[in-house]
Coordinates of C-alpha atoms and ligand atoms in Angstrom, one line a residue:
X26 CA 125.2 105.9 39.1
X27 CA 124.0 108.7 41.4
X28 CA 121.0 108.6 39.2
X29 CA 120.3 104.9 39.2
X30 CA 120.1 104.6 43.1
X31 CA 117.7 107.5 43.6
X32 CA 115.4 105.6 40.8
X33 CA 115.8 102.1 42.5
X34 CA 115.0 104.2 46.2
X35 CA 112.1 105.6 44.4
X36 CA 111.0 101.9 42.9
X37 CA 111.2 100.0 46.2
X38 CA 109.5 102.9 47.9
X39 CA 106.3 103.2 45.5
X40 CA 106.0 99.1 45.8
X41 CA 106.4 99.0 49.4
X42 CA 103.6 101.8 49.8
X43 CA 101.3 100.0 47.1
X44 CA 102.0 96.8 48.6
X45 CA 101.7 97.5 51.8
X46 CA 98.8 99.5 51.2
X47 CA 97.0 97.0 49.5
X48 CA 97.5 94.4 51.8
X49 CA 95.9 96.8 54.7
X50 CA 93.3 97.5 52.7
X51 CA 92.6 93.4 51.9
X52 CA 93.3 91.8 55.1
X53 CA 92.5 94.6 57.6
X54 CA 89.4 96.7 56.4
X55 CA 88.4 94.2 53.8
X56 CA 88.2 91.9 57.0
X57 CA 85.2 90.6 58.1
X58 CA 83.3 92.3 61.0
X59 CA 83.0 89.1 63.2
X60 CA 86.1 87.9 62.0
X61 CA 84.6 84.3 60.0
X62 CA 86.4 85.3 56.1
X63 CA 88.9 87.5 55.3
X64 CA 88.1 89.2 51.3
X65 CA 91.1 87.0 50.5
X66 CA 89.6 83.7 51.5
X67 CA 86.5 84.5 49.2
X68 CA 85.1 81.2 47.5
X69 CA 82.5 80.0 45.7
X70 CA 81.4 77.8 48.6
X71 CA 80.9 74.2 47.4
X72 CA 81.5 75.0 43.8
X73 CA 85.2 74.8 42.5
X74 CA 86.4 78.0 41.7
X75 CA 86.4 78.1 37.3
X76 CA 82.3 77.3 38.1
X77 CA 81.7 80.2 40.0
X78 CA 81.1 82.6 36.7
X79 CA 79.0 79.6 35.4
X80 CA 77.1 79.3 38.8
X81 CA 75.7 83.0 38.8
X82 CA 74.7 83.0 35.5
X83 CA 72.7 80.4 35.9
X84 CA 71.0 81.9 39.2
X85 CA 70.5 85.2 37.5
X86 CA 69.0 83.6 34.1
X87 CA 66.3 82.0 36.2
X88 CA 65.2 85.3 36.9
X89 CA 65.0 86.3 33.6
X90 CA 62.6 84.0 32.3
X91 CA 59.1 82.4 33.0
X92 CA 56.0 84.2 34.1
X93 CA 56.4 87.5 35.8
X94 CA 60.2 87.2 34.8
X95 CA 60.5 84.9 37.7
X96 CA 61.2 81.2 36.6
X97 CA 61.4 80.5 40.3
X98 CA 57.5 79.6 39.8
X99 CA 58.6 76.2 39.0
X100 CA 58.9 75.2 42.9
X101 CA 60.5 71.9 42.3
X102 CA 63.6 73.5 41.0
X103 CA 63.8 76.0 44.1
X104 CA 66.1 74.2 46.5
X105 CA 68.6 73.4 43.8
X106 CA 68.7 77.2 42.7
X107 CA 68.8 78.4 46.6
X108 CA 71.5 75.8 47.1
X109 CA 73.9 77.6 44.6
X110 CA 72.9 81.2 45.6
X111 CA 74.3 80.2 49.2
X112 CA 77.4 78.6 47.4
X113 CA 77.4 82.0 45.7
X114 CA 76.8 84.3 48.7
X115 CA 78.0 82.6 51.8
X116 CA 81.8 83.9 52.2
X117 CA 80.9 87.3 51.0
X118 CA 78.1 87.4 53.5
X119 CA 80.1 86.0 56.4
X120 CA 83.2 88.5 55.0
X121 CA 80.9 91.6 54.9
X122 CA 77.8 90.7 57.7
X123 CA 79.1 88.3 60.1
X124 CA 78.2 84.6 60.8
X125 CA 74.3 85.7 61.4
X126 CA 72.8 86.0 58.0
X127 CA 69.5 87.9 59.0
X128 CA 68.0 91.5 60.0
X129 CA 67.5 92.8 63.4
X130 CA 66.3 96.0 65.0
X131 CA 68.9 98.9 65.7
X132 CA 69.2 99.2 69.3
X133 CA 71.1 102.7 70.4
X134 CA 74.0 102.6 71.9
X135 CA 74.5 98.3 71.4
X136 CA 76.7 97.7 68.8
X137 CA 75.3 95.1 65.6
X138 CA 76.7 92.2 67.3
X139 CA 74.9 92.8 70.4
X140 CA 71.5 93.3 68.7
X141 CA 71.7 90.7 66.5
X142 CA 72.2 88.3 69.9
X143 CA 69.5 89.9 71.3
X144 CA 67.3 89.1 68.1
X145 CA 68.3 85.6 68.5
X146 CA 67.7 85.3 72.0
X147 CA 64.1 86.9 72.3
X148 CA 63.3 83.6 69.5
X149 CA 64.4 81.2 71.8
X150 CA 62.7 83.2 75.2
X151 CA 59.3 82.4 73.3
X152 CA 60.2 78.7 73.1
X153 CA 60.2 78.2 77.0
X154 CA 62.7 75.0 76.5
X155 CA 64.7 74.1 79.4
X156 CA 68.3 73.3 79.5
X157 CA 68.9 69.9 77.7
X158 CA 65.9 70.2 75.4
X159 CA 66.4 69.3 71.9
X160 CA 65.3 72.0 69.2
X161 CA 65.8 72.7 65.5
X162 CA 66.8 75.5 63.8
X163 CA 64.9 75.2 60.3
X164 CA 67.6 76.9 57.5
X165 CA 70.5 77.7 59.9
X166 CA 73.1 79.1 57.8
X167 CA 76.6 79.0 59.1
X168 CA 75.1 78.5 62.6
X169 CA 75.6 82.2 64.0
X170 CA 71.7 82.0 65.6
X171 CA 72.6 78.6 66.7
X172 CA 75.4 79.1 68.9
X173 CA 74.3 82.5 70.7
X174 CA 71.1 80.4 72.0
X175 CA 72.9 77.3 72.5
X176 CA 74.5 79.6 74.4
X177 CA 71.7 81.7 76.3
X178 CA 69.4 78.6 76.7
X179 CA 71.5 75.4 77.7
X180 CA 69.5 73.6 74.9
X181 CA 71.0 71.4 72.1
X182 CA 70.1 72.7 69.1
X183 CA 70.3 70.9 65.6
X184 CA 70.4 72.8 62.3
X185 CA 69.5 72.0 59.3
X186 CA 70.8 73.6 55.7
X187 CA 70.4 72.7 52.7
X188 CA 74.0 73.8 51.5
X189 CA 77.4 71.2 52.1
X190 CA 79.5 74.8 52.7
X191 CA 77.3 76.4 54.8
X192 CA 77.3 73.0 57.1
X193 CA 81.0 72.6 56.8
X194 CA 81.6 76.5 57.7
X195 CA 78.9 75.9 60.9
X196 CA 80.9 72.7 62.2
X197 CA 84.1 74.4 62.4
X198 CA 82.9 77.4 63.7
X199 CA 81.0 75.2 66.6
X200 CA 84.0 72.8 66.9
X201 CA 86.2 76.6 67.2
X202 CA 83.2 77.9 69.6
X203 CA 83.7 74.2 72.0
X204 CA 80.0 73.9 71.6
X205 CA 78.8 70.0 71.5
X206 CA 75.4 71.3 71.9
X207 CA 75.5 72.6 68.0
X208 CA 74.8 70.0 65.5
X209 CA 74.8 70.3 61.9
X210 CA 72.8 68.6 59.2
X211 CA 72.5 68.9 55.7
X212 CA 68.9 68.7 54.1
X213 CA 66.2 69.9 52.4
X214 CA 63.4 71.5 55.2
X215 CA 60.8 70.7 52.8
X216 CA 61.6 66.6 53.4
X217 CA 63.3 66.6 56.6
X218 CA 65.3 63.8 57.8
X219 CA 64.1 63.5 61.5
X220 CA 61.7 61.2 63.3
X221 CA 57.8 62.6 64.2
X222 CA 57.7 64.1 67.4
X223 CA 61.1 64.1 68.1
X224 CA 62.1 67.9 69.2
X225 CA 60.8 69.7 71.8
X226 CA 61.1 73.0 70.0
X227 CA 61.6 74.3 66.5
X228 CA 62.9 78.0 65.3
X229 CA 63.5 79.5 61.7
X230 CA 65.1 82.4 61.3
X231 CA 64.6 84.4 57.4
X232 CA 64.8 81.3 56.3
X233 CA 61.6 79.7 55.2
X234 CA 61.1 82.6 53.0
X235 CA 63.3 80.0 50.2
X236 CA 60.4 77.7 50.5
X237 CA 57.9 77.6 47.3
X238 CA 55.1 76.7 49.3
X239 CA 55.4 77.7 53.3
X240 CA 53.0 74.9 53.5
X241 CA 55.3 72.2 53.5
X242 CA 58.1 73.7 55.1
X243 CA 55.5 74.9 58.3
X244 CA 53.6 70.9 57.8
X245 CA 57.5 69.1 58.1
X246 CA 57.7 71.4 61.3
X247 CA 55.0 70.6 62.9
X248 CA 55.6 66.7 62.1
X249 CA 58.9 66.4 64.1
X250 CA 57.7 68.1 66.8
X251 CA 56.7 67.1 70.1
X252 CA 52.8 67.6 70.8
X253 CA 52.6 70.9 73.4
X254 CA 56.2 72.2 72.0
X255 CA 56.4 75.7 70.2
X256 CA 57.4 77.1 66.8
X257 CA 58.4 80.9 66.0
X258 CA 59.6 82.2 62.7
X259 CA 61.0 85.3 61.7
X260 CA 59.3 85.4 58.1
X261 CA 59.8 87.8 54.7
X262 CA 57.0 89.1 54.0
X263 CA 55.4 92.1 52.3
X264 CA 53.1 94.2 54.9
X265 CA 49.7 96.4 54.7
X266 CA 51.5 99.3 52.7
X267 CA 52.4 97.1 50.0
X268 CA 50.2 97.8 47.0
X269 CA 50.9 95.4 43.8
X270 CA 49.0 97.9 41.6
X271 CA 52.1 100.7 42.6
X272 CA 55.1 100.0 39.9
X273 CA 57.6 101.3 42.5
X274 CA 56.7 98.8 45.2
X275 CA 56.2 95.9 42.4
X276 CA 60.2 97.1 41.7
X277 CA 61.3 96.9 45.0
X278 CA 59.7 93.4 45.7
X279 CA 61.3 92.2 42.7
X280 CA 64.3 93.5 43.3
X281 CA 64.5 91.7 47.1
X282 CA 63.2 88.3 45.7
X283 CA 66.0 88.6 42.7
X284 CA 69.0 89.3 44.8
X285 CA 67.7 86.8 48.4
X286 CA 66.9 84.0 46.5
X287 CA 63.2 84.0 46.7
X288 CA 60.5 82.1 44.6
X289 CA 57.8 85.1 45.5
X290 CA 57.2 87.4 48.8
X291 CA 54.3 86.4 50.8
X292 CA 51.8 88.8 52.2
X293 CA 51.6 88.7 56.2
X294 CA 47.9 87.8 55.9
X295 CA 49.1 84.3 54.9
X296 CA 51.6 83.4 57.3
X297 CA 48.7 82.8 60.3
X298 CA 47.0 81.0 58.0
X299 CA 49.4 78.0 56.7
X300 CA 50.3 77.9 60.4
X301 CA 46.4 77.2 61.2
X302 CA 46.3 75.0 58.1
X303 CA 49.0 72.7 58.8
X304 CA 47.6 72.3 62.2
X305 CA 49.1 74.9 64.6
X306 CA 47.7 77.3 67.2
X307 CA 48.6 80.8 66.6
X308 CA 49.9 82.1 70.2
X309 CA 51.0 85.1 69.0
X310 CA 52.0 87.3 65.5
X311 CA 53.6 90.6 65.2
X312 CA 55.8 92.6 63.2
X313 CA 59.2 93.1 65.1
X314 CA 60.0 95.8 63.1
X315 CA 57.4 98.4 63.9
X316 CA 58.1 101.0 66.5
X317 CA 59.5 101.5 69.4
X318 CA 61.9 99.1 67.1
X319 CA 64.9 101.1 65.4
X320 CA 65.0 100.4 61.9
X321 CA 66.4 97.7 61.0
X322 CA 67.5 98.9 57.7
X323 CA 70.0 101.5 59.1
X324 CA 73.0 98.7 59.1
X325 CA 72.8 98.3 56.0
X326 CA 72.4 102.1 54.7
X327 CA 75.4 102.6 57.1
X328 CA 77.7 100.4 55.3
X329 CA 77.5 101.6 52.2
X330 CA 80.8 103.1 52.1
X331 CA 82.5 99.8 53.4
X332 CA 80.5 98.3 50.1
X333 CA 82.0 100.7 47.7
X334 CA 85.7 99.2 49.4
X335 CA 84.7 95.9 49.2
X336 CA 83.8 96.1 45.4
X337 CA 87.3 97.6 44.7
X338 CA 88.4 94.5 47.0
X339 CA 87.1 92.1 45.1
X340 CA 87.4 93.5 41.7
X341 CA 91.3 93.2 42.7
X342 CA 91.4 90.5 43.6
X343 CA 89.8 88.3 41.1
X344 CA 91.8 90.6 38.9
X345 CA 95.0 88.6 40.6
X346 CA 93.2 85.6 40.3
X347 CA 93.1 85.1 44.1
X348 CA 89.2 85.2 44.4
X349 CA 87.5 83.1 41.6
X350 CA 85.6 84.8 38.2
X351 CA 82.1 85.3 38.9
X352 CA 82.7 86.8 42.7
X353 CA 82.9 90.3 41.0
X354 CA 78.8 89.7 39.6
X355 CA 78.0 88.5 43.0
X356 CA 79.1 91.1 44.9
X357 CA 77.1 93.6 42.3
X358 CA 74.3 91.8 42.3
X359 CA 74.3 92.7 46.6
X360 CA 75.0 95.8 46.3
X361 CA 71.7 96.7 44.4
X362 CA 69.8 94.0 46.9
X363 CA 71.3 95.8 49.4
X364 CA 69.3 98.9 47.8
X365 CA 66.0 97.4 47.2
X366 CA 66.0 96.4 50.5
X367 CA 66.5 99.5 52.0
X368 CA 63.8 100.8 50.0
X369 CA 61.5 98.3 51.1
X370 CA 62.6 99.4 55.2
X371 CA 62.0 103.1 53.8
X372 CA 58.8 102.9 52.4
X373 CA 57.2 99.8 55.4
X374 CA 56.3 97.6 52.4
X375 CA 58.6 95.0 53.5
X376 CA 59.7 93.2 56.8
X377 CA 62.2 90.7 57.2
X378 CA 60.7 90.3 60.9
X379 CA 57.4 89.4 60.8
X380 CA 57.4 87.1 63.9
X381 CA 55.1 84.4 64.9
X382 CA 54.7 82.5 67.4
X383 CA 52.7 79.0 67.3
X384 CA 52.3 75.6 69.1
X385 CA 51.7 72.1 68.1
X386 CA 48.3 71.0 69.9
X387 CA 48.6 68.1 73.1
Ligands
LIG420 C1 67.8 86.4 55.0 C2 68.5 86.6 53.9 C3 69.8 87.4 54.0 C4 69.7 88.7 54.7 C5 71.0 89.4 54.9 C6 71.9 88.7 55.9 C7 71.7 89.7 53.5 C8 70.8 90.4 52.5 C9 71.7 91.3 51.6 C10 73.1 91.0 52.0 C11 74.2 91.9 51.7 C12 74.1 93.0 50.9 C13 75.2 93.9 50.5 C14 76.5 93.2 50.7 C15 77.7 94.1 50.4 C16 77.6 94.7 49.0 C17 79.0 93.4 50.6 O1 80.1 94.3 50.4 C18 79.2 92.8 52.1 C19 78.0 91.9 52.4 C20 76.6 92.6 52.2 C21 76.4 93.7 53.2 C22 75.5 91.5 52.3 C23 75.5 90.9 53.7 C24 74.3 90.0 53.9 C25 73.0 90.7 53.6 C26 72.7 91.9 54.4 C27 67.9 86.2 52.6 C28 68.9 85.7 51.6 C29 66.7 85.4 52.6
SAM421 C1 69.3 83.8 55.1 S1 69.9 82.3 55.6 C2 69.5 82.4 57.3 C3 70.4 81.5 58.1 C4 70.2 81.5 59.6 N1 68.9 81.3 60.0 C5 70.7 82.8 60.1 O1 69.9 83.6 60.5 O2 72.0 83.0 60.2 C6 68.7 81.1 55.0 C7 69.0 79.7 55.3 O3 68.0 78.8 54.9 C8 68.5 77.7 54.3 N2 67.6 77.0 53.3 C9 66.9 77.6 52.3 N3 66.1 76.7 51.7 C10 66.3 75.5 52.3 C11 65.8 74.2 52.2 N4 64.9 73.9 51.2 N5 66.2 73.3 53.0 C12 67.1 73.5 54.0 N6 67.7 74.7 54.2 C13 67.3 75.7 53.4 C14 69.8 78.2 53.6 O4 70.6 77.1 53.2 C15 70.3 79.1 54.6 O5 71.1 78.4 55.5

């Protein structure tokens, strides 16, 4: 009998530590680090969860096929494909990065949060709009950019995604945030559903890097604008290091355009020149990542430990059945991104912050 109670003590113990444990480990430190998913609440955005598995291997055949590997090439099937990598990606990014989904420079002794606001805020400082203005935020994810210069500027900002998750994630969290200066729409930027000359600013943030041809996404931006009004970008693009005839950097590319949804990098040579094409003046163009900037790539070298937790995360928990099949790939396929864009920070080829600056002529 004797025996029996020390082996049910022993029992209840072990599953309370496990349990417990595992629980810390899931809702605590698998939590995310602005607090918009728990590793729990992962989905596969708009998709229901038995299509998630199906989902990814559709995104990851398209890059297995076509011309340069990359069936991407095909523009007209872009937005569909970058539609389901944001179904894909969206809770894990908001889980493991926050509710802005782009880059910014480390700034000692600021925290991640703080510089990513501060990246966000030196885009709106170059729009000069004045409180009450109406601008756009071309490819505005779950609306993290959007509601830190709502915030800073006074204006009224209107997104525009082209994923029914990321817009329903953005509206709650502005609803939650008591902004009614943040509105959501869903779209496609390259056939935008907004009257010429009707905002008196316009902002993309590593975003128009999805479009096939920047041409049409920089042309619809210029259209809705208001003659006088500015545009800056924070583009993807490869810089002056890059050299396509080096296998390692032709890797590395490939490997950031794989796992970010990309139909091809584009050099920084071009960017000045769609602008000009499509009719803007080029105020000003510069690389926000070159010093006195702090890499930007440190975050994501720091976190690799977190990573490694999150993968054992996951792996549980669509073991249990709580996060749908298919989240497992995902989060692999991130973790090498995550690599290839470090390498592309380490060796200058790449720079998610190429900024520029233009304006629609009076
Ligand atoms: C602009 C784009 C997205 C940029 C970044 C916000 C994301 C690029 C790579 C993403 C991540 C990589 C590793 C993930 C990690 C394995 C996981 O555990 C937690 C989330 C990551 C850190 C994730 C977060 C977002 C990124 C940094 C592109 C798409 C144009
Ligand atoms: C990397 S996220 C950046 C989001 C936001 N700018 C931020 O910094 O948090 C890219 C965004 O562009 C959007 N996007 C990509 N292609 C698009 C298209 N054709 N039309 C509309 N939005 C698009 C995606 O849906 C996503 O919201």
């Amino acid at each position: 009998m004797e025996f029996f109670k020390e082996l049910l003590t022993i029992f209840c113990t072990t599953t309370l530590l496990f349990g417990g444990g595992f629980c810390y480990f899931t809702f605590l430190f698998g939590s995310a680090e602005q607090k918009g998913k728990r590793a729990v609440q992962l989905s596969g955005g708009s998709l229901p969860k038995e299509k998630v598995q199906e989902g990814y291997d559709r995104y990851s055949s398209f890059f297995e096929r076509g011309p340069n590997g990359n069936e991407m090439d095909s523009s007209d099937k872009v937005p569909a494909l970058v539609d389901t990598f944001y179904d894909l990606v969206t809770d894990i990014y908001e889980w493991g990065w926050g509710q802005s989904f782009h880059f910014s420079p480390c700034i000692p002794g600021k925290s991640n949060r703080d510089a990513t606001r501060i990246h966000e805020e030196v885009a709106v400082n170059l729009l000069n709009v004045e409180p009450g203005a109406r601008i756009l935020d071309v490819g505005c994810g779950v609306g993290g950019p959007m509601r830190a210069i709502a915030a800073h500027s006074g204006a009224n900002v209107v997104g525009i995604t082209i994923n029914e998750y990321q817009v329903e994630r953005a509206r709650a969290h502005n609803k939650k945030a008591g902004l009614d200066s943040c509105e959501v729409v869903c779209g496609n930027f390259l056939k935008m559903p907004f009257d010429d000359n009707s905002f008196e600013g316009a902002y993309s943030i590593e975003a128009t890097c999805h479009a096939p041809k920047l041409e049409e996404v920089y042309g619809e931006i210029y259209r809705v604008l208001k003659p006088g009004s500015f545009y800056v970008s924070y583009e993807w693009v490869t810089t002056e290091l890059y050299n396509s005839d080096d296998p390692e950097h032709v890797e590395i590319i490939r490997g950031i355009e794989r796992g970010d949804a990309l139909p091809g990098l584009r050099s920084y040579k071009d960017i000045a020149k769609i602008a000009n094409k499509v009719g803007f003046e080029v105020i000003k163009e510069s690389d926000l990542a070159k010093p006195p900037a702090e890499p930007w790539w440190t975050r994501l070298k720091m976190g690799r430990i977190a990573y490694w937790r999150n993968h054992v995360v996951v792996t549980i928990l669509s073991w249990l059945g709580i996060a749908p099949k298919g989240v497992v790939d995902v989060h692999d396929m991130l973790l090498v991104t995550a690599d290839y864009l470090a390498k592309g920070g380490d060796t200058g080829i790449f720079t998610p912050m190429h900024m520029i600056l233009c304006r629609k002529p009076e």
